[in-house]
Tab-separated table of N, CA and C in Angstrom:
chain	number	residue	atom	x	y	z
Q	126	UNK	N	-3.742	-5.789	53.188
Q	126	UNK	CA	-3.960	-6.849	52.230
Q	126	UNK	C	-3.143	-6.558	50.988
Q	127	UNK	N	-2.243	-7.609	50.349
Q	127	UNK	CA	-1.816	-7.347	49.143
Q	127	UNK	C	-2.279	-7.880	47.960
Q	128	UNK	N	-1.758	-7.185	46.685
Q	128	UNK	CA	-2.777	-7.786	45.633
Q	128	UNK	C	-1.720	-8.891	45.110
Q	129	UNK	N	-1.923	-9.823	45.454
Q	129	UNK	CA	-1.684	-11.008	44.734
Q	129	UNK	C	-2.093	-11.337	43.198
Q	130	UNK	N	-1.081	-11.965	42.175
Q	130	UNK	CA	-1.079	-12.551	41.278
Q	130	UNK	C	-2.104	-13.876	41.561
Q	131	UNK	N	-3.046	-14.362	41.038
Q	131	UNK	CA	-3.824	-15.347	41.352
Q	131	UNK	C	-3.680	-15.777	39.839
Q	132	UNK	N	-3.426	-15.477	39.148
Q	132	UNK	CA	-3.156	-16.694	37.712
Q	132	UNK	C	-2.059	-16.564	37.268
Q	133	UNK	N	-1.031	-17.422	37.310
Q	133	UNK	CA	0.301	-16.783	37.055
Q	133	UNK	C	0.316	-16.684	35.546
Q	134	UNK	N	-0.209	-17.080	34.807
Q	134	UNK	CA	0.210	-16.582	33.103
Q	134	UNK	C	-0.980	-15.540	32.863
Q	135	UNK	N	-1.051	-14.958	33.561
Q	135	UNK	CA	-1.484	-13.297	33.896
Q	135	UNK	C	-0.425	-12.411	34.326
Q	136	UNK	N	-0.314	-11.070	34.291
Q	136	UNK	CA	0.664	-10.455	35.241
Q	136	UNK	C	-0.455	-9.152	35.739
Q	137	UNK	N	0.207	-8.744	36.627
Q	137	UNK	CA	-0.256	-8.236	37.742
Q	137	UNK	C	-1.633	-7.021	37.248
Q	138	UNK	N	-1.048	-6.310	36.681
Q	138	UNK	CA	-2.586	-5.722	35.945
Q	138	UNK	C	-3.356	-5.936	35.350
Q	139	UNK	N	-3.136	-7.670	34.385
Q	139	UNK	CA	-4.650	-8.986	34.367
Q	139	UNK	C	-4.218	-9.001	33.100
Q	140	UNK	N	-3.311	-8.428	32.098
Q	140	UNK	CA	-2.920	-8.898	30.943
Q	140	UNK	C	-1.994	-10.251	30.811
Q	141	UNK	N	-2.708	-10.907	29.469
Q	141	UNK	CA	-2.215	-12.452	29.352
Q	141	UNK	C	-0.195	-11.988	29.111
Q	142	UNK	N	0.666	-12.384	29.415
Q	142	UNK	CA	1.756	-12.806	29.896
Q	142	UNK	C	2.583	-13.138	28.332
Q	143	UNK	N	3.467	-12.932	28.106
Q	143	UNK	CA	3.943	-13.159	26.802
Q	143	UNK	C	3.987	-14.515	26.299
Q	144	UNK	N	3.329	-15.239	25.850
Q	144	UNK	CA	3.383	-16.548	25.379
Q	144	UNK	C	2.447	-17.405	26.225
Q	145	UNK	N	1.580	-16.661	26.585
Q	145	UNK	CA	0.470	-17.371	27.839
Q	145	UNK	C	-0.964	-16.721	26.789
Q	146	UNK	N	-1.846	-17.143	26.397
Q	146	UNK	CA	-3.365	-16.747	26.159
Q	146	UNK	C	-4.314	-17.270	27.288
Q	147	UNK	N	-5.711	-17.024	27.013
Q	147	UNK	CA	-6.886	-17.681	27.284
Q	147	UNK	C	-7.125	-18.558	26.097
Q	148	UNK	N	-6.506	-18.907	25.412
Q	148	UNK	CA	-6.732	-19.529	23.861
Q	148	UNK	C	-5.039	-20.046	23.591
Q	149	UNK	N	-4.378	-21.317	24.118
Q	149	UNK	CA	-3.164	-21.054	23.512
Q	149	UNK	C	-2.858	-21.539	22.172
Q	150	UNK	N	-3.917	-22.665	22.131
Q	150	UNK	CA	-4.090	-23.139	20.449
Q	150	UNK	C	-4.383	-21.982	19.389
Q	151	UNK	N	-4.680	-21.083	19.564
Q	151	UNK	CA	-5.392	-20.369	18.503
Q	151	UNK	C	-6.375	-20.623	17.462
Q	152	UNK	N	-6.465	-19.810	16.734
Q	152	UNK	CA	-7.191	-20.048	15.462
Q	152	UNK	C	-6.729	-20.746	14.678
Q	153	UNK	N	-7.457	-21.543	14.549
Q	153	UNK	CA	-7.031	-22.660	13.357
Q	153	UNK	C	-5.847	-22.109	11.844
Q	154	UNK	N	-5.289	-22.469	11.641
Q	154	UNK	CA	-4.623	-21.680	10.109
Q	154	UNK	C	-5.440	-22.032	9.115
Q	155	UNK	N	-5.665	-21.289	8.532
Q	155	UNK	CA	-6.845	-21.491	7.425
Q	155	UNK	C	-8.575	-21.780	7.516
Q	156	UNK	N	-8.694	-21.640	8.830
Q	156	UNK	CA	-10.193	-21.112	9.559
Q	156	UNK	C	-10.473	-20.133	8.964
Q	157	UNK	N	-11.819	-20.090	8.473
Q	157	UNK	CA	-12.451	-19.101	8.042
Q	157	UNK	C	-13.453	-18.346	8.543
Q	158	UNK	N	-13.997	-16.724	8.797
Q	158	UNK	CA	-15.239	-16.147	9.646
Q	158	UNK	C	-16.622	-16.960	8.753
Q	159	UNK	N	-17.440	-17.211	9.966
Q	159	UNK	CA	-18.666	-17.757	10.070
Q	159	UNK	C	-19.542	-17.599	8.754
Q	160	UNK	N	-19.546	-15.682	9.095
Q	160	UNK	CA	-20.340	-15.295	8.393
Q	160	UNK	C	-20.407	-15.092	7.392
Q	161	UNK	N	-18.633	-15.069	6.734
Q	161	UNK	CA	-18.419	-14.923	5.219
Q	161	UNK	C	-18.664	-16.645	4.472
Q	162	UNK	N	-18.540	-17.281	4.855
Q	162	UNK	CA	-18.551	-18.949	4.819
Q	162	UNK	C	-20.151	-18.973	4.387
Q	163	UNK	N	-21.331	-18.394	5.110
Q	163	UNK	CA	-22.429	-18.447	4.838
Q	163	UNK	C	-22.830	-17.349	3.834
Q	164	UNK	N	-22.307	-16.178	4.111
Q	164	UNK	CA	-22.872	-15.431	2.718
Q	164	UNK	C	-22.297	-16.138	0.652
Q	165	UNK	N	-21.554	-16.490	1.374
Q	165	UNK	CA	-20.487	-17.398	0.294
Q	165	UNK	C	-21.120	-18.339	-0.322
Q	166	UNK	N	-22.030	-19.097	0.532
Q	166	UNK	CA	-23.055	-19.888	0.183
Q	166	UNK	C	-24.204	-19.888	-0.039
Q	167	UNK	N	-24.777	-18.420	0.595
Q	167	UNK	CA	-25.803	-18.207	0.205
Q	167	UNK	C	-25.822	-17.432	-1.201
Q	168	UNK	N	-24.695	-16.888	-1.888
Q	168	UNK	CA	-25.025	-16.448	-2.984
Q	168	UNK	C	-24.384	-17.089	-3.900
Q	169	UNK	N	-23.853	-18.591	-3.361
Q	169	UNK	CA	-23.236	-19.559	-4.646
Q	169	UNK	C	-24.209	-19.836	-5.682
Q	170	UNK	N	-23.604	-18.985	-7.075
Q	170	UNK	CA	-24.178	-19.707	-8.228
Q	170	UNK	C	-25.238	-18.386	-8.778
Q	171	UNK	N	-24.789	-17.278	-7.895
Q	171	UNK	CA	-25.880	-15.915	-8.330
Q	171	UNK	C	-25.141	-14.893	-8.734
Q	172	UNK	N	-23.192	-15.344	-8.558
Q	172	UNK	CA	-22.855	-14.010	-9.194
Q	172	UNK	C	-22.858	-13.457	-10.428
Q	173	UNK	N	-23.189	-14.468	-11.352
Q	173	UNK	CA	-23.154	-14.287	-12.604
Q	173	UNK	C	-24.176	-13.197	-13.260
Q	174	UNK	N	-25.238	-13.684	-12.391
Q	174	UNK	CA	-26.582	-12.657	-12.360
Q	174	UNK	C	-26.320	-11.481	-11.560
Q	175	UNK	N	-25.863	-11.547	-10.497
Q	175	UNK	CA	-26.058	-9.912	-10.108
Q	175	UNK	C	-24.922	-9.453	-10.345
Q	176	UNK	N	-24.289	-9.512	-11.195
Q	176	UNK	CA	-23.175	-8.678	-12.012
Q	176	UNK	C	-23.979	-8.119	-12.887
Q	177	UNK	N	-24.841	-9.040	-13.308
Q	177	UNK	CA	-25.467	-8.299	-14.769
Q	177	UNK	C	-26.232	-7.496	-14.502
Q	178	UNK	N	-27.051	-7.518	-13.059
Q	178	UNK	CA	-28.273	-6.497	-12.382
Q	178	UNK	C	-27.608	-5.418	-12.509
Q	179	UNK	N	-26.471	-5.550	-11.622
Q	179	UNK	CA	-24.775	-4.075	-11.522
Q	179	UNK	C	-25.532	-3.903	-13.022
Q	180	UNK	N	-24.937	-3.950	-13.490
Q	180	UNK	CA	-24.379	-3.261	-14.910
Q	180	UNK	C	-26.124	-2.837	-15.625
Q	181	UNK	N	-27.279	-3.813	-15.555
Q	181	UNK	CA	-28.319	-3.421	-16.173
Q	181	UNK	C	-28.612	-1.548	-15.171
Q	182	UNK	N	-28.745	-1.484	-13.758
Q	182	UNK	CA	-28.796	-1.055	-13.294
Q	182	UNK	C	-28.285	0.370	-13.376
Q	183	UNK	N	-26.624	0.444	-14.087
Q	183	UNK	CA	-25.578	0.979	-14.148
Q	183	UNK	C	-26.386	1.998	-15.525
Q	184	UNK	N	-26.550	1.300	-16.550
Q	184	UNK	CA	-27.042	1.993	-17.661
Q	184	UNK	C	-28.148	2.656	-17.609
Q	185	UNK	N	-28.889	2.293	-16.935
Q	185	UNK	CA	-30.484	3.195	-16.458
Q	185	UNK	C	-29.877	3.710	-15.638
Q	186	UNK	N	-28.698	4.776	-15.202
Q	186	UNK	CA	-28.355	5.692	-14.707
Q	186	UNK	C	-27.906	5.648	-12.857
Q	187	UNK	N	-28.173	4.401	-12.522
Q	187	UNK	CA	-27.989	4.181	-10.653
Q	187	UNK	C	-26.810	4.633	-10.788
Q	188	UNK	N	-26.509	6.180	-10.096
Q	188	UNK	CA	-24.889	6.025	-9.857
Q	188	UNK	C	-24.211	5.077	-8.634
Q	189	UNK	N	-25.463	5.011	-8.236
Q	189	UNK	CA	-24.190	3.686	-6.896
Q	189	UNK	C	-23.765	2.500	-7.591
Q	190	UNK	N	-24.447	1.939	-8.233
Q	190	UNK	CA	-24.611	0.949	-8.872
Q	190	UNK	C	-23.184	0.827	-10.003
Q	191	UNK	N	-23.151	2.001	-10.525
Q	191	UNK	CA	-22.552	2.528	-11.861
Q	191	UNK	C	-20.567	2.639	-10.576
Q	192	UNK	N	-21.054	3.565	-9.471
Q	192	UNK	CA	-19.536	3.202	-8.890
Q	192	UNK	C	-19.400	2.015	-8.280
Q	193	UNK	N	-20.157	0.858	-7.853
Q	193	UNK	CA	-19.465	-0.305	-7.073
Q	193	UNK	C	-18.916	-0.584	-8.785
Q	194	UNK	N	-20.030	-0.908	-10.024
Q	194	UNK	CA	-18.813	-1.548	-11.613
Q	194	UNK	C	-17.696	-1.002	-11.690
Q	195	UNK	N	-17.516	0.393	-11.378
Q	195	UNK	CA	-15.929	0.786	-11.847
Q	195	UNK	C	-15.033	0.358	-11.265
Q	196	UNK	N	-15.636	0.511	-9.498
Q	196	UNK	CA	-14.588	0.236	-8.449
Q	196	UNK	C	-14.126	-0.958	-8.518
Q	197	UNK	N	-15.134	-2.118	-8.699
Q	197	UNK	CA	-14.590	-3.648	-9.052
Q	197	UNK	C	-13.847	-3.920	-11.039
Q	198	UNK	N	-14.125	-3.038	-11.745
Q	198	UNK	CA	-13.849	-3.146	-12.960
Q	198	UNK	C	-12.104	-2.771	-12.788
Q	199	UNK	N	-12.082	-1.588	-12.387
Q	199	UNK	CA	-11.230	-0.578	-12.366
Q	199	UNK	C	-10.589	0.286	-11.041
Q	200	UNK	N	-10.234	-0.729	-10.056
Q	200	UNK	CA	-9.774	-0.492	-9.037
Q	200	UNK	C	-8.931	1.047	-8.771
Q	201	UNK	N	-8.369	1.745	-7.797
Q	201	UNK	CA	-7.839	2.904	-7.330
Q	201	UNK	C	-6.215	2.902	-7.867
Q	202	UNK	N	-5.804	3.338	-8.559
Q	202	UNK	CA	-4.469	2.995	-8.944
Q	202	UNK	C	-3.257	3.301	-7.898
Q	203	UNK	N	-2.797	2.540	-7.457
Q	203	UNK	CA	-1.877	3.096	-5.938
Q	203	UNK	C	-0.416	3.496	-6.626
Q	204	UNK	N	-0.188	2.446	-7.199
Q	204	UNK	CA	1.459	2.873	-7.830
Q	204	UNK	C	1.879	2.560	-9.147
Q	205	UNK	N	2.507	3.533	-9.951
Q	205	UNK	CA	3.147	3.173	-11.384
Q	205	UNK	C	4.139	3.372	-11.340
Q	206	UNK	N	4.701	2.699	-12.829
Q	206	UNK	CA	6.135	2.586	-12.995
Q	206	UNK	C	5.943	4.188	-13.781
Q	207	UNK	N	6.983	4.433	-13.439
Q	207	UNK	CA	7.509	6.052	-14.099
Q	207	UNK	C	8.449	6.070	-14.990
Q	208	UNK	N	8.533	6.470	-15.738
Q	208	UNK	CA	9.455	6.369	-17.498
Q	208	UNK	C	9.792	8.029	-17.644
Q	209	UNK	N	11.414	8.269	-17.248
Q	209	UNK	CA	11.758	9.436	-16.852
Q	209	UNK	C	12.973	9.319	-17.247
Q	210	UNK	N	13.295	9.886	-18.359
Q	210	UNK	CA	15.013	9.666	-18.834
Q	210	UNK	C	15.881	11.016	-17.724
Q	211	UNK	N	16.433	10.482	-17.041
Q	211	UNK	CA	17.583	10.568	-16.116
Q	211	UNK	C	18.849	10.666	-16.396
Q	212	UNK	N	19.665	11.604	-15.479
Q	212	UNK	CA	21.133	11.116	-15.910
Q	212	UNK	C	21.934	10.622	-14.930
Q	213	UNK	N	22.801	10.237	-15.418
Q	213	UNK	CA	23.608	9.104	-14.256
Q	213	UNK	C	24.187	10.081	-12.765
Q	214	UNK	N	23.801	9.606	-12.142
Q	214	UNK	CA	23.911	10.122	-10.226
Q	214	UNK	C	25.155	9.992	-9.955
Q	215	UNK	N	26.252	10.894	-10.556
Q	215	UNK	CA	27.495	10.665	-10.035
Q	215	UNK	C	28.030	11.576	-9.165
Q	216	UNK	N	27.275	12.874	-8.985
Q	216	UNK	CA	28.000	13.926	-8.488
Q	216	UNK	C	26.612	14.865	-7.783
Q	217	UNK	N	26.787	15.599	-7.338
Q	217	UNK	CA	25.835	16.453	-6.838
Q	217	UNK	C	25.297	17.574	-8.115
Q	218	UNK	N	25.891	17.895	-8.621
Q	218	UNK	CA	25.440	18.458	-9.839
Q	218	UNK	C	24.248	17.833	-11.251
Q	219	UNK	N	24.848	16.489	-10.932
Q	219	UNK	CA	23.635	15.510	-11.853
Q	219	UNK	C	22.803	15.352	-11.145
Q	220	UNK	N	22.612	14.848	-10.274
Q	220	UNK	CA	21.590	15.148	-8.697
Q	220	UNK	C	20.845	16.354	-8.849
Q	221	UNK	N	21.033	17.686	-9.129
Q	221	UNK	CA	20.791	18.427	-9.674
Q	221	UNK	C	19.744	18.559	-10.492
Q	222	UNK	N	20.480	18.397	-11.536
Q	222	UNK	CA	19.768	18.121	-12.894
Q	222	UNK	C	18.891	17.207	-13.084
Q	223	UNK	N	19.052	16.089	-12.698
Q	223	UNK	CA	17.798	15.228	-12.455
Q	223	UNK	C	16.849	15.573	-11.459
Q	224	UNK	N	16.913	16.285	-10.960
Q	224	UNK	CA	15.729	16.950	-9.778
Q	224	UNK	C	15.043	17.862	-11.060
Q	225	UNK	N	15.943	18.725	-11.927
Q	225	UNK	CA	15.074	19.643	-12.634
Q	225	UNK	C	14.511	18.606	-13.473
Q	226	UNK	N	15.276	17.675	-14.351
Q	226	UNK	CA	13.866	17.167	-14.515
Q	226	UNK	C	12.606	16.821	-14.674
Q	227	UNK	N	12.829	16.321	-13.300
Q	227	UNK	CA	11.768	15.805	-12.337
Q	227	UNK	C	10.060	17.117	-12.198
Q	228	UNK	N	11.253	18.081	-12.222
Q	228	UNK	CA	10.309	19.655	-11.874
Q	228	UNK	C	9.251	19.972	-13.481
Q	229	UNK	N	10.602	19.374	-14.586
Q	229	UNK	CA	10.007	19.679	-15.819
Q	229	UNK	C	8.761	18.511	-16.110
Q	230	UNK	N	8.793	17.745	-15.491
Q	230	UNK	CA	7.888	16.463	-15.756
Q	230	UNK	C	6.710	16.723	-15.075
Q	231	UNK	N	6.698	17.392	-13.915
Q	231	UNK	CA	5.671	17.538	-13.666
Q	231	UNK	C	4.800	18.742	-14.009
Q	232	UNK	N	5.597	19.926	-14.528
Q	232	UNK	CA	5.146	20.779	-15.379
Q	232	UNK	C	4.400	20.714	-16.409
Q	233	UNK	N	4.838	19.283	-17.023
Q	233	UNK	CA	4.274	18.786	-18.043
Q	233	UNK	C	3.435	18.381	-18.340
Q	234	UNK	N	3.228	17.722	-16.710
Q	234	UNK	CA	2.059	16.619	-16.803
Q	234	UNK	C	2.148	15.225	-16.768
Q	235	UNK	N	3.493	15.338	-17.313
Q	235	UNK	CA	3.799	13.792	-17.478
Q	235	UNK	C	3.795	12.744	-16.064
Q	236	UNK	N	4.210	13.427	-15.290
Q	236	UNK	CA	4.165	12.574	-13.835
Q	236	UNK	C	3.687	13.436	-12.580
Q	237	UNK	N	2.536	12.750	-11.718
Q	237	UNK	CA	1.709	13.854	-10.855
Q	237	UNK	C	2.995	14.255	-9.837
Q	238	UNK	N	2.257	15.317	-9.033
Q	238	UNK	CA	3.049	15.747	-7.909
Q	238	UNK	C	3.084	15.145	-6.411
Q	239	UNK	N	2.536	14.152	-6.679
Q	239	UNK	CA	2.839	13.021	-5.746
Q	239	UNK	C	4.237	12.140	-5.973
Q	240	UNK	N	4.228	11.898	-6.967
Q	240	UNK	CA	5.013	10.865	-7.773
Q	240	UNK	C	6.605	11.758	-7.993
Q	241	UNK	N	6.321	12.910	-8.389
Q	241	UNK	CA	7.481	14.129	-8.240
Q	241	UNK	C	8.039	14.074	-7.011
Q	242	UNK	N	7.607	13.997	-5.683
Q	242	UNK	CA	7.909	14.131	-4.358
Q	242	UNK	C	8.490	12.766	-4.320
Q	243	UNK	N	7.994	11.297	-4.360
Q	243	UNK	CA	8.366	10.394	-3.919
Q	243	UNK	C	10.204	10.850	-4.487
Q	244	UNK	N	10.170	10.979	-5.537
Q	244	UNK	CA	11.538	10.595	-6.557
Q	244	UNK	C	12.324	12.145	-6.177
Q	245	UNK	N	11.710	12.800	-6.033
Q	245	UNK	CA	12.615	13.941	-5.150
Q	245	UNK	C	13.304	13.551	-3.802
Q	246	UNK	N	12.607	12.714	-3.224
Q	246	UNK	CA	13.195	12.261	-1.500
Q	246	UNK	C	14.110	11.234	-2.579
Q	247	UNK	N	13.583	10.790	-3.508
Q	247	UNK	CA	15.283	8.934	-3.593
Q	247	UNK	C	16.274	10.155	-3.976
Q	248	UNK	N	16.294	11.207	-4.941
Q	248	UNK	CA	17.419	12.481	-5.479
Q	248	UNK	C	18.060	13.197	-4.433
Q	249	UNK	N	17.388	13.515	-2.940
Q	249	UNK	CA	17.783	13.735	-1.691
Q	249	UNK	C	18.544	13.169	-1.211
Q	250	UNK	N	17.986	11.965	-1.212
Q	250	UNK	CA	19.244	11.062	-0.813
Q	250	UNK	C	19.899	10.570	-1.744
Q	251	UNK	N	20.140	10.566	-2.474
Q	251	UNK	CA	21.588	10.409	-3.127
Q	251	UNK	C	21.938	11.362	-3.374
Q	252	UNK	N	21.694	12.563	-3.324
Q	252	UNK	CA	22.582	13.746	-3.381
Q	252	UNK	C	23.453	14.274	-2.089
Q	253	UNK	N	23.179	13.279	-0.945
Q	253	UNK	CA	23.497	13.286	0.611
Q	253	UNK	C	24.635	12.256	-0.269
Q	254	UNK	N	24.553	11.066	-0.584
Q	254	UNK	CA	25.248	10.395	-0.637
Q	254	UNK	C	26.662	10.965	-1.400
Q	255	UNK	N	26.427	11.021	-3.021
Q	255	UNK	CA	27.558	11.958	-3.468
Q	255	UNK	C	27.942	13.063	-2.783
Q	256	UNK	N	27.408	13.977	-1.959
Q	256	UNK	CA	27.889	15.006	-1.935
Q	256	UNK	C	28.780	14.923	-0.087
Q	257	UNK	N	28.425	14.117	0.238
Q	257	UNK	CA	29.326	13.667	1.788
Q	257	UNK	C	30.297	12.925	1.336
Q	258	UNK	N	30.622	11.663	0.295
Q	258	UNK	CA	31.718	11.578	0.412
Q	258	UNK	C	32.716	11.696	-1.341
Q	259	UNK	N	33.005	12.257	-1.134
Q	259	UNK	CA	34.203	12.374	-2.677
Q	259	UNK	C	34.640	11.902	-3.107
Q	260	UNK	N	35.007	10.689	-2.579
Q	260	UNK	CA	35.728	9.052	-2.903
Q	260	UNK	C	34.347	8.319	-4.069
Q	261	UNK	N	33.144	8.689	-3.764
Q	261	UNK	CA	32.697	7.974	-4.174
Q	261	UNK	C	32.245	8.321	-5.752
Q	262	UNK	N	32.528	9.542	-6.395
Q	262	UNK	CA	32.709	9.925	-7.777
Q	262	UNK	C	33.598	8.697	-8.154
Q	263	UNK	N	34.622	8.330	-7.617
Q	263	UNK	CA	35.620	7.461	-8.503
Q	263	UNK	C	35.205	6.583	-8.571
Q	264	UNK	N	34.400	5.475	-7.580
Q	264	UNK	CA	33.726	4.435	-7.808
Q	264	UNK	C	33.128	3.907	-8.766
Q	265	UNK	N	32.128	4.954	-9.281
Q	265	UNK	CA	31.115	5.264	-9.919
Q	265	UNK	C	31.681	5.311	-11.625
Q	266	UNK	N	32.846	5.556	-11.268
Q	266	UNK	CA	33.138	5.991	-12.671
Q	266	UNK	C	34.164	4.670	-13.258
């Protein structure tokens, strides 16, 4: 006996077929989940108040309470602009020097050692760049 394909916008190990679903309409664009639609409504017209519960809550000491206000006040900071006087990337030697920098800044304090690493890999590579081809000092200049 062989195993036959029996739905052809199936393929043989029962996955839907590239441009074939059980659903080919999809989800509506701009359909929304059920359940957020109803919590949405069930607390229309109460956030005003339980912000203030948060925060009454917050001051009589609830630390949960006290971290959901910050977390919504004062979100996780993912990325900043960095203010780092630099010198111009013409040669492998300024490449260099702007890496020390970079080393002195974070010595400092001034910029974490996360933020040191990102801008060490862009100084990597452009120090690949000046320093592979020689033509390109003149460009630059």
């Amino acid at each position: 006996m062989s195993v036959e394909n029996v739905n052809p916008k199936r393929t043989v190990k029962g996955r839907w077929g590239k441009g074939a679903s059980g659903n080919p309409a999809g989800r509506p664009s701009g359909s929304r989940n059920q359940s957020s639609l109803f919590f949405e409504e069930l607390l229309s017209g109460q956030g005003e108040a339980l912000i203030q519960k948060g925060i009454e809550l917050s001051l009589k000491g609830d630390t949960r309470a006290l971290s959901i206000c910050w977390d919504r006040l004062l979100p996780p900071r993912k990325e900043r602009a960095i203010e780092l006087p630099l010198p111009k990337l013409t040669d492998v030697k300024s490449v260099s020097a702007a890496l020390a920098s970079v080393v002195t800044a974070v010595a400092e304090g001034r910029i974490t050692p996360g933020e040191a690493e990102s801008l060490a890999r862009i100084l990597e590579t452009q120090m690949r760049v000046v320093g592979s081809r020689p033509w390109h000092n003149e460009l630059l200049n």
